[in-house]
PDB file of C-alpha atoms in Angstrom:
ATOM      1  CA  UNK A   1      13.842 -36.599 -21.049  1.00 88.00           C
ATOM      2  CA  UNK A   2      13.788 -37.264 -17.134  1.00 92.00           C
ATOM      3  CA  UNK A   3      11.409 -39.332 -15.550  1.00 96.00           C
ATOM      4  CA  UNK A   4      10.871 -39.600 -11.672  1.00 97.00           C
ATOM      5  CA  UNK A   5       9.173 -42.062  -9.716  1.00 98.00           C
ATOM      6  CA  UNK A   6       8.602 -41.831  -5.909  1.00 97.00           C
ATOM      7  CA  UNK A   7       8.145 -44.995  -3.763  1.00 97.00           C
ATOM      8  CA  UNK A   8       7.865 -45.510  -0.133  1.00 96.00           C
ATOM      9  CA  UNK A   9       5.517 -46.391   2.781  1.00 91.00           C
ATOM     10  CA  UNK A  10       1.853 -45.007   2.506  1.00 94.00           C
ATOM     11  CA  UNK A  11       0.907 -45.059   6.186  1.00 97.00           C
ATOM     12  CA  UNK A  12       3.392 -43.846   8.876  1.00 97.00           C
ATOM     13  CA  UNK A  13       2.636 -43.874  12.539  1.00 97.00           C
ATOM     14  CA  UNK A  14       2.807 -40.547  14.403  1.00 97.00           C
ATOM     15  CA  UNK A  15       6.221 -39.805  15.859  1.00 97.00           C
ATOM     16  CA  UNK A  16       7.863 -42.283  13.564  1.00 98.00           C
ATOM     17  CA  UNK A  17      10.151 -41.561  10.655  1.00 98.00           C
ATOM     18  CA  UNK A  18       8.651 -40.911   6.792  1.00 98.00           C
ATOM     19  CA  UNK A  19      10.783 -42.455   4.413  1.00 98.00           C
ATOM     20  CA  UNK A  20      10.469 -41.964   0.473  1.00 98.00           C
ATOM     21  CA  UNK A  21      12.712 -42.778  -2.425  1.00 98.00           C
ATOM     22  CA  UNK A  22      12.740 -41.030  -5.998  1.00 98.00           C
ATOM     23  CA  UNK A  23      14.257 -43.186  -8.758  1.00 97.00           C
ATOM     24  CA  UNK A  24      15.545 -41.040 -11.831  1.00 96.00           C
ATOM     25  CA  UNK A  25      15.517 -42.428 -15.272  1.00 95.00           C
ATOM     26  CA  UNK A  26      16.424 -40.850 -18.531  1.00 92.00           C
ATOM     27  CA  UNK A  27      19.560 -39.252 -17.197  1.00 90.00           C
ATOM     28  CA  UNK A  28      22.495 -39.406 -14.358  1.00 89.00           C
ATOM     29  CA  UNK A  29      21.693 -38.201 -10.819  1.00 90.00           C
ATOM     30  CA  UNK A  30      25.216 -37.154 -10.675  1.00 87.00           C
ATOM     31  CA  UNK A  31      24.835 -34.711 -13.690  1.00 79.00           C
ATOM     32  CA  UNK A  32      26.198 -31.538 -12.644  1.00 77.00           C
ATOM     33  CA  UNK A  33      23.070 -29.554 -14.204  1.00 82.00           C
ATOM     34  CA  UNK A  34      20.750 -30.824 -11.804  1.00 90.00           C
ATOM     35  CA  UNK A  35      19.713 -30.725  -8.237  1.00 93.00           C
ATOM     36  CA  UNK A  36      16.842 -33.169  -6.652  1.00 96.00           C
ATOM     37  CA  UNK A  37      14.074 -31.621  -4.620  1.00 97.00           C
ATOM     38  CA  UNK A  38      11.115 -32.857  -2.510  1.00 98.00           C
ATOM     39  CA  UNK A  39       7.643 -30.880  -2.471  1.00 98.00           C
ATOM     40  CA  UNK A  40       4.505 -31.883  -0.744  1.00 98.00           C
ATOM     41  CA  UNK A  41       0.811 -31.044  -0.960  1.00 98.00           C
ATOM     42  CA  UNK A  42      -1.489 -31.610   2.181  1.00 98.00           C
ATOM     43  CA  UNK A  43      -4.903 -32.821   0.849  1.00 97.00           C
ATOM     44  CA  UNK A  44      -6.943 -30.009  -0.517  1.00 96.00           C
ATOM     45  CA  UNK A  45      -3.872 -27.675   0.348  1.00 97.00           C
ATOM     46  CA  UNK A  46      -1.214 -25.857  -1.722  1.00 97.00           C
ATOM     47  CA  UNK A  47       2.274 -26.787  -2.309  1.00 98.00           C
ATOM     48  CA  UNK A  48       5.097 -26.570   0.105  1.00 98.00           C
ATOM     49  CA  UNK A  49       8.723 -26.855  -0.986  1.00 97.00           C
ATOM     50  CA  UNK A  50      10.731 -29.286   1.554  1.00 97.00           C
ATOM     51  CA  UNK A  51      14.378 -29.063   0.313  1.00 96.00           C
ATOM     52  CA  UNK A  52      16.687 -30.143  -2.222  1.00 95.00           C
ATOM     53  CA  UNK A  53      20.142 -31.626  -2.725  1.00 95.00           C
ATOM     54  CA  UNK A  54      22.680 -30.292  -5.044  1.00 89.00           C
ATOM     55  CA  UNK A  55      24.697 -32.371  -7.274  1.00 81.00           C
ATOM     56  CA  UNK A  56      27.631 -31.750  -4.973  1.00 82.00           C
ATOM     57  CA  UNK A  57      25.856 -33.177  -2.062  1.00 88.00           C
ATOM     58  CA  UNK A  58      25.046 -30.028  -0.565  1.00 91.00           C
ATOM     59  CA  UNK A  59      21.478 -29.822   1.093  1.00 95.00           C
ATOM     60  CA  UNK A  60      19.179 -26.979   1.405  1.00 94.00           C
ATOM     61  CA  UNK A  61      15.847 -27.390   3.623  1.00 95.00           C
ATOM     62  CA  UNK A  62      12.779 -25.424   4.199  1.00 94.00           C
ATOM     63  CA  UNK A  63      13.452 -23.620   7.615  1.00 92.00           C
ATOM     64  CA  UNK A  64      10.130 -24.766   9.045  1.00 94.00           C
ATOM     65  CA  UNK A  65      11.152 -28.447   8.466  1.00 96.00           C
ATOM     66  CA  UNK A  66      14.930 -28.341   8.791  1.00 94.00           C
ATOM     67  CA  UNK A  67      15.168 -29.937  12.302  1.00 96.00           C
ATOM     68  CA  UNK A  68      13.304 -32.899  10.979  1.00 98.00           C
ATOM     69  CA  UNK A  69      14.401 -33.372   7.431  1.00 98.00           C
ATOM     70  CA  UNK A  70      17.435 -35.369   5.357  1.00 98.00           C
ATOM     71  CA  UNK A  71      17.645 -35.616   1.769  1.00 98.00           C
ATOM     72  CA  UNK A  72      20.285 -37.939   0.381  1.00 96.00           C
ATOM     73  CA  UNK A  73      21.485 -39.257  -2.827  1.00 95.00           C
ATOM     74  CA  UNK A  74      22.441 -42.982  -3.873  1.00 94.00           C
ATOM     75  CA  UNK A  75      24.319 -42.614  -6.898  1.00 92.00           C
ATOM     76  CA  UNK A  76      24.836 -46.291  -7.409  1.00 93.00           C
ATOM     77  CA  UNK A  77      20.909 -46.746  -7.767  1.00 95.00           C
ATOM     78  CA  UNK A  78      20.420 -43.281  -9.548  1.00 95.00           C
ATOM     79  CA  UNK A  79      18.082 -42.235  -6.637  1.00 96.00           C
ATOM     80  CA  UNK A  80      17.436 -39.842  -3.987  1.00 96.00           C
ATOM     81  CA  UNK A  81      15.545 -39.917  -0.638  1.00 97.00           C
ATOM     82  CA  UNK A  82      13.668 -38.104   1.819  1.00 98.00           C
ATOM     83  CA  UNK A  83      13.485 -38.890   5.587  1.00 98.00           C
ATOM     84  CA  UNK A  84      11.237 -36.627   7.875  1.00 98.00           C
ATOM     85  CA  UNK A  85      11.342 -37.623  11.526  1.00 97.00           C
ATOM     86  CA  UNK A  86       8.763 -37.282  14.359  1.00 97.00           C
ATOM     87  CA  UNK A  87       5.902 -36.807  11.853  1.00 98.00           C
ATOM     88  CA  UNK A  88       2.446 -35.829  13.188  1.00 98.00           C
ATOM     89  CA  UNK A  89      -1.011 -35.878  11.125  1.00 97.00           C
ATOM     90  CA  UNK A  90       0.001 -32.285   9.936  1.00 97.00           C
ATOM     91  CA  UNK A  91       2.534 -34.278   7.659  1.00 98.00           C
ATOM     92  CA  UNK A  92      -0.118 -36.123   5.953  1.00 98.00           C
ATOM     93  CA  UNK A  93       0.355 -35.150   2.334  1.00 98.00           C
ATOM     94  CA  UNK A  94       1.020 -36.210  -1.210  1.00 98.00           C
ATOM     95  CA  UNK A  95       4.861 -36.066  -1.566  1.00 98.00           C
ATOM     96  CA  UNK A  96       6.474 -35.269  -5.089  1.00 98.00           C
ATOM     97  CA  UNK A  97      10.040 -35.523  -6.085  1.00 98.00           C
ATOM     98  CA  UNK A  98      11.049 -33.023  -8.881  1.00 97.00           C
ATOM     99  CA  UNK A  99      14.415 -32.054 -10.643  1.00 95.00           C
ATOM    100  CA  UNK A 100      15.826 -28.336 -10.221  1.00 91.00           C
ATOM    101  CA  UNK A 101      18.128 -26.940 -12.626  1.00 89.00           C
ATOM    102  CA  UNK A 102      18.363 -23.317 -14.092  1.00 87.00           C
ATOM    103  CA  UNK A 103      14.812 -24.241 -14.724  1.00 90.00           C
ATOM    104  CA  UNK A 104      12.925 -24.970 -11.445  1.00 92.00           C
ATOM    105  CA  UNK A 105      11.060 -28.040 -10.792  1.00 95.00           C
ATOM    106  CA  UNK A 106      10.816 -28.688 -14.667  1.00 95.00           C
ATOM    107  CA  UNK A 107      10.352 -32.454 -14.149  1.00 96.00           C
ATOM    108  CA  UNK A 108       7.957 -34.039 -11.328  1.00 98.00           C
ATOM    109  CA  UNK A 109       7.184 -37.528 -10.389  1.00 98.00           C
ATOM    110  CA  UNK A 110       3.479 -38.428 -10.086  1.00 97.00           C
ATOM    111  CA  UNK A 111       3.190 -37.931  -6.376  1.00 98.00           C
ATOM    112  CA  UNK A 112       2.832 -40.484  -3.522  1.00 98.00           C
ATOM    113  CA  UNK A 113       0.325 -40.064  -0.774  1.00 98.00           C
ATOM    114  CA  UNK A 114       1.578 -40.579   2.688  1.00 98.00           C
ATOM    115  CA  UNK A 115      -0.851 -40.849   5.820  1.00 98.00           C
ATOM    116  CA  UNK A 116      -0.040 -40.277   9.224  1.00 98.00           C
ATOM    117  CA  UNK A 117      -2.061 -42.174  11.468  1.00 97.00           C
ATOM    118  CA  UNK A 118      -2.028 -45.065  14.276  1.00 95.00           C
TER     119      UNK A 118
ATOM    120  CA  UNK B   1       9.217 -17.825   5.074  1.00 78.00           C
ATOM    121  CA  UNK B   2       5.529 -16.900   4.421  1.00 91.00           C
ATOM    122  CA  UNK B   3       3.528 -18.413   1.314  1.00 95.00           C
ATOM    123  CA  UNK B   4       3.246 -15.975  -1.490  1.00 97.00           C
ATOM    124  CA  UNK B   5      -0.306 -14.548  -1.778  1.00 98.00           C
ATOM    125  CA  UNK B   6      -2.387 -15.481  -4.571  1.00 98.00           C
ATOM    126  CA  UNK B   7      -6.437 -14.882  -5.280  1.00 98.00           C
ATOM    127  CA  UNK B   8      -8.330 -17.973  -4.463  1.00 98.00           C
ATOM    128  CA  UNK B   9     -10.127 -18.282  -7.502  1.00 98.00           C
ATOM    129  CA  UNK B  10     -10.650 -16.278 -10.963  1.00 98.00           C
ATOM    130  CA  UNK B  11     -12.969 -17.274 -13.548  1.00 97.00           C
ATOM    131  CA  UNK B  12     -13.466 -16.338 -17.572  1.00 97.00           C
ATOM    132  CA  UNK B  13     -15.504 -17.395 -20.422  1.00 97.00           C
ATOM    133  CA  UNK B  14     -13.686 -19.076 -23.389  1.00 97.00           C
ATOM    134  CA  UNK B  15     -11.435 -16.732 -25.502  1.00 97.00           C
ATOM    135  CA  UNK B  16     -11.243 -14.169 -22.613  1.00 97.00           C
ATOM    136  CA  UNK B  17      -8.107 -13.272 -20.780  1.00 97.00           C
ATOM    137  CA  UNK B  18      -7.713 -13.882 -17.074  1.00 98.00           C
ATOM    138  CA  UNK B  19      -4.652 -12.670 -14.734  1.00 98.00           C
ATOM    139  CA  UNK B  20      -3.613 -14.278 -11.714  1.00 98.00           C
ATOM    140  CA  UNK B  21      -1.481 -12.228  -9.255  1.00 98.00           C
ATOM    141  CA  UNK B  22       1.321 -13.505  -6.692  1.00 98.00           C
ATOM    142  CA  UNK B  23       2.134 -10.988  -3.940  1.00 98.00           C
ATOM    143  CA  UNK B  24       5.532 -11.697  -1.896  1.00 97.00           C
ATOM    144  CA  UNK B  25       8.245  -9.293  -0.475  1.00 95.00           C
ATOM    145  CA  UNK B  26      11.415  -7.846  -1.251  1.00 94.00           C
ATOM    146  CA  UNK B  27      13.215 -11.219   0.038  1.00 93.00           C
ATOM    147  CA  UNK B  28      11.577 -13.454  -2.631  1.00 95.00           C
ATOM    148  CA  UNK B  29       9.413 -12.120  -5.617  1.00 96.00           C
ATOM    149  CA  UNK B  30      10.725  -8.664  -5.495  1.00 96.00           C
ATOM    150  CA  UNK B  31      14.185  -9.464  -5.160  1.00 94.00           C
ATOM    151  CA  UNK B  32      14.857 -11.919  -7.807  1.00 95.00           C
ATOM    152  CA  UNK B  33      13.776 -12.849 -11.397  1.00 96.00           C
ATOM    153  CA  UNK B  34      13.144 -16.300 -10.395  1.00 96.00           C
ATOM    154  CA  UNK B  35       9.575 -16.715 -10.419  1.00 98.00           C
ATOM    155  CA  UNK B  36       7.827 -19.688 -11.935  1.00 98.00           C
ATOM    156  CA  UNK B  37       4.298 -20.797 -12.341  1.00 98.00           C
ATOM    157  CA  UNK B  38       2.707 -24.289 -12.313  1.00 98.00           C
ATOM    158  CA  UNK B  39      -0.595 -25.458 -13.789  1.00 98.00           C
ATOM    159  CA  UNK B  40      -2.210 -28.536 -11.684  1.00 98.00           C
ATOM    160  CA  UNK B  41      -5.242 -30.573 -12.837  1.00 98.00           C
ATOM    161  CA  UNK B  42      -7.086 -32.704 -10.141  1.00 96.00           C
ATOM    162  CA  UNK B  43      -4.958 -35.615  -9.138  1.00 96.00           C
ATOM    163  CA  UNK B  44      -2.170 -34.811 -11.405  1.00 97.00           C
ATOM    164  CA  UNK B  45       1.440 -33.381 -10.518  1.00 98.00           C
ATOM    165  CA  UNK B  46       2.142 -30.052 -11.199  1.00 98.00           C
ATOM    166  CA  UNK B  47       3.269 -28.710 -14.669  1.00 98.00           C
ATOM    167  CA  UNK B  48       5.753 -26.139 -15.056  1.00 98.00           C
ATOM    168  CA  UNK B  49       4.296 -23.141 -17.449  1.00 98.00           C
ATOM    169  CA  UNK B  50       6.466 -20.184 -16.767  1.00 98.00           C
ATOM    170  CA  UNK B  51       9.968 -19.758 -15.294  1.00 98.00           C
ATOM    171  CA  UNK B  52      12.161 -16.770 -14.706  1.00 97.00           C
ATOM    172  CA  UNK B  53       9.009 -14.526 -14.539  1.00 97.00           C
ATOM    173  CA  UNK B  54       8.384 -14.573 -18.344  1.00 98.00           C
ATOM    174  CA  UNK B  55       9.959 -17.624 -20.032  1.00 98.00           C
ATOM    175  CA  UNK B  56       8.008 -20.502 -21.605  1.00 97.00           C
ATOM    176  CA  UNK B  57       9.285 -23.915 -21.664  1.00 95.00           C
ATOM    177  CA  UNK B  58       9.184 -25.743 -24.973  1.00 94.00           C
ATOM    178  CA  UNK B  59       5.442 -26.877 -25.723  1.00 95.00           C
ATOM    179  CA  UNK B  60       3.735 -24.397 -23.535  1.00 97.00           C
ATOM    180  CA  UNK B  61       1.179 -22.426 -25.757  1.00 97.00           C
ATOM    181  CA  UNK B  62       2.163 -18.772 -25.961  1.00 96.00           C
ATOM    182  CA  UNK B  63      -1.422 -18.129 -24.481  1.00 97.00           C
ATOM    183  CA  UNK B  64       0.426 -18.095 -21.350  1.00 98.00           C
ATOM    184  CA  UNK B  65       2.488 -15.168 -20.308  1.00 98.00           C
ATOM    185  CA  UNK B  66       4.138 -13.979 -16.817  1.00 98.00           C
ATOM    186  CA  UNK B  67       5.576 -10.435 -15.609  1.00 98.00           C
ATOM    187  CA  UNK B  68       6.674  -8.915 -12.564  1.00 98.00           C
ATOM    188  CA  UNK B  69       6.438  -5.536 -11.053  1.00 97.00           C
ATOM    189  CA  UNK B  70       7.897  -4.851  -7.606  1.00 97.00           C
ATOM    190  CA  UNK B  71       6.947  -7.577  -5.230  1.00 97.00           C
ATOM    191  CA  UNK B  72       3.981  -8.942  -7.434  1.00 98.00           C
ATOM    192  CA  UNK B  73       4.372 -11.332 -10.225  1.00 98.00           C
ATOM    193  CA  UNK B  74       1.534 -12.097 -12.570  1.00 98.00           C
ATOM    194  CA  UNK B  75       0.387 -14.828 -14.988  1.00 98.00           C
ATOM    195  CA  UNK B  76      -1.823 -14.121 -17.881  1.00 98.00           C
ATOM    196  CA  UNK B  77      -3.820 -16.671 -19.786  1.00 98.00           C
ATOM    197  CA  UNK B  78      -5.014 -15.143 -23.011  1.00 97.00           C
ATOM    198  CA  UNK B  79      -7.530 -16.797 -25.333  1.00 96.00           C
ATOM    199  CA  UNK B  80      -8.900 -19.070 -22.466  1.00 97.00           C
ATOM    200  CA  UNK B  81      -9.619 -22.726 -23.208  1.00 97.00           C
ATOM    201  CA  UNK B  82     -11.581 -25.236 -21.244  1.00 97.00           C
ATOM    202  CA  UNK B  83      -8.528 -27.287 -20.584  1.00 97.00           C
ATOM    203  CA  UNK B  84      -7.045 -24.150 -18.932  1.00 98.00           C
ATOM    204  CA  UNK B  85      -9.477 -24.990 -16.022  1.00 98.00           C
ATOM    205  CA  UNK B  86      -7.008 -25.858 -13.233  1.00 98.00           C
ATOM    206  CA  UNK B  87      -5.214 -24.796 -10.034  1.00 98.00           C
ATOM    207  CA  UNK B  88      -2.108 -22.424 -10.659  1.00 98.00           C
ATOM    208  CA  UNK B  89       0.742 -21.927  -8.157  1.00 98.00           C
ATOM    209  CA  UNK B  90       3.556 -19.223  -8.317  1.00 98.00           C
ATOM    210  CA  UNK B  91       6.893 -19.824  -6.904  1.00 98.00           C
ATOM    211  CA  UNK B  92       9.751 -17.582  -6.249  1.00 97.00           C
ATOM    212  CA  UNK B  93      13.626 -18.230  -5.077  1.00 95.00           C
ATOM    213  CA  UNK B  94      13.833 -16.921  -1.699  1.00 93.00           C
ATOM    214  CA  UNK B  95      17.581 -17.560  -1.212  1.00 82.00           C
ATOM    215  CA  UNK B  96      18.350 -14.494   1.354  1.00 72.00           C
ATOM    216  CA  UNK B  97      20.948 -16.546   3.342  1.00 79.00           C
ATOM    217  CA  UNK B  98      20.617 -20.070   2.025  1.00 83.00           C
ATOM    218  CA  UNK B  99      19.146 -21.105  -1.042  1.00 87.00           C
ATOM    219  CA  UNK B 100      15.403 -21.700  -0.370  1.00 93.00           C
ATOM    220  CA  UNK B 101      11.931 -21.644  -2.590  1.00 95.00           C
ATOM    221  CA  UNK B 102       8.578 -20.725  -1.551  1.00 96.00           C
ATOM    222  CA  UNK B 103       5.147 -21.404  -3.267  1.00 98.00           C
ATOM    223  CA  UNK B 104       2.206 -19.275  -3.594  1.00 98.00           C
ATOM    224  CA  UNK B 105      -1.334 -20.257  -2.105  1.00 98.00           C
ATOM    225  CA  UNK B 106      -2.851 -21.241  -5.294  1.00 98.00           C
ATOM    226  CA  UNK B 107      -5.644 -20.015  -7.528  1.00 98.00           C
ATOM    227  CA  UNK B 108      -8.533 -22.100  -8.916  1.00 98.00           C
ATOM    228  CA  UNK B 109      -9.131 -20.870 -12.503  1.00 98.00           C
ATOM    229  CA  UNK B 110     -12.585 -21.623 -13.651  1.00 98.00           C
ATOM    230  CA  UNK B 111     -13.644 -21.432 -17.435  1.00 97.00           C
ATOM    231  CA  UNK B 112     -17.326 -20.488 -17.421  1.00 95.00           C
TER     232      UNK B 112
END
C-alpha cells in the first residue's frame, strides 16, 4: 500500500517560488502503473487539480496554473516535487500530493499548509 | 476549465438516502466515464469513494453508489450514518486536448 508524505516550506513571501516535495513509500515511483499528482485546497474552499507527472516523465498541468508550475521526479529518492513561481496570497492553500493510476487519486498525502505572506 | 457544479449542502436523517449531483459539460462529465467521488472529513485528506462513475474501491461500503446521465453525475448515500457527515467532491477527467482533471465545488452532507 502506497504512503505519501508532503514536506516543504510552510511560509513563502509574495513573488517568490513555492517548493514542495512528496516522498513515496510502499512502492516505486518509477512503477509503470502510476502517475504522480498535486492538488490544493485554499482554506475553507474546494479542491483544485494542479497537475501530474506521468511515469515516463511527461507532465500535464491545469491550464490556469500552467505558466507557473513545474512538477518533477527524483527517482533516486523515490519522491516528486512541485514548484509554483510568482506566488500571491491566492496561492495560500493546503497542498496535497496524490497517486494517479487507472484509479484516480487513490492514495493521498496528509497535506501541508502553505501560507503566502510577507 | 470551470469547476463542476454541486449543491452547497444536503441533509438527511440516519437511515435515509441522500443524493448529490455534479453537473459539468460534454467536455468533462458528459464526455467520459471517468467521474470519481471523494469524502473529506474536517482537517483530513480526501478519500476516494467512487471511481469510473460507479465503481467502489475495496473497503468502501456498498451504501455508496454512483451514476451518470448526460452531463450530470450523482452520488447516492443509502442508509445514512453519522460518520457519513463530511464534505464530498466529484472529479472528472477533462482531457479534450491534453490530460486534465476538474473537481466539483463540493457538497456538505449533514446527518440530522
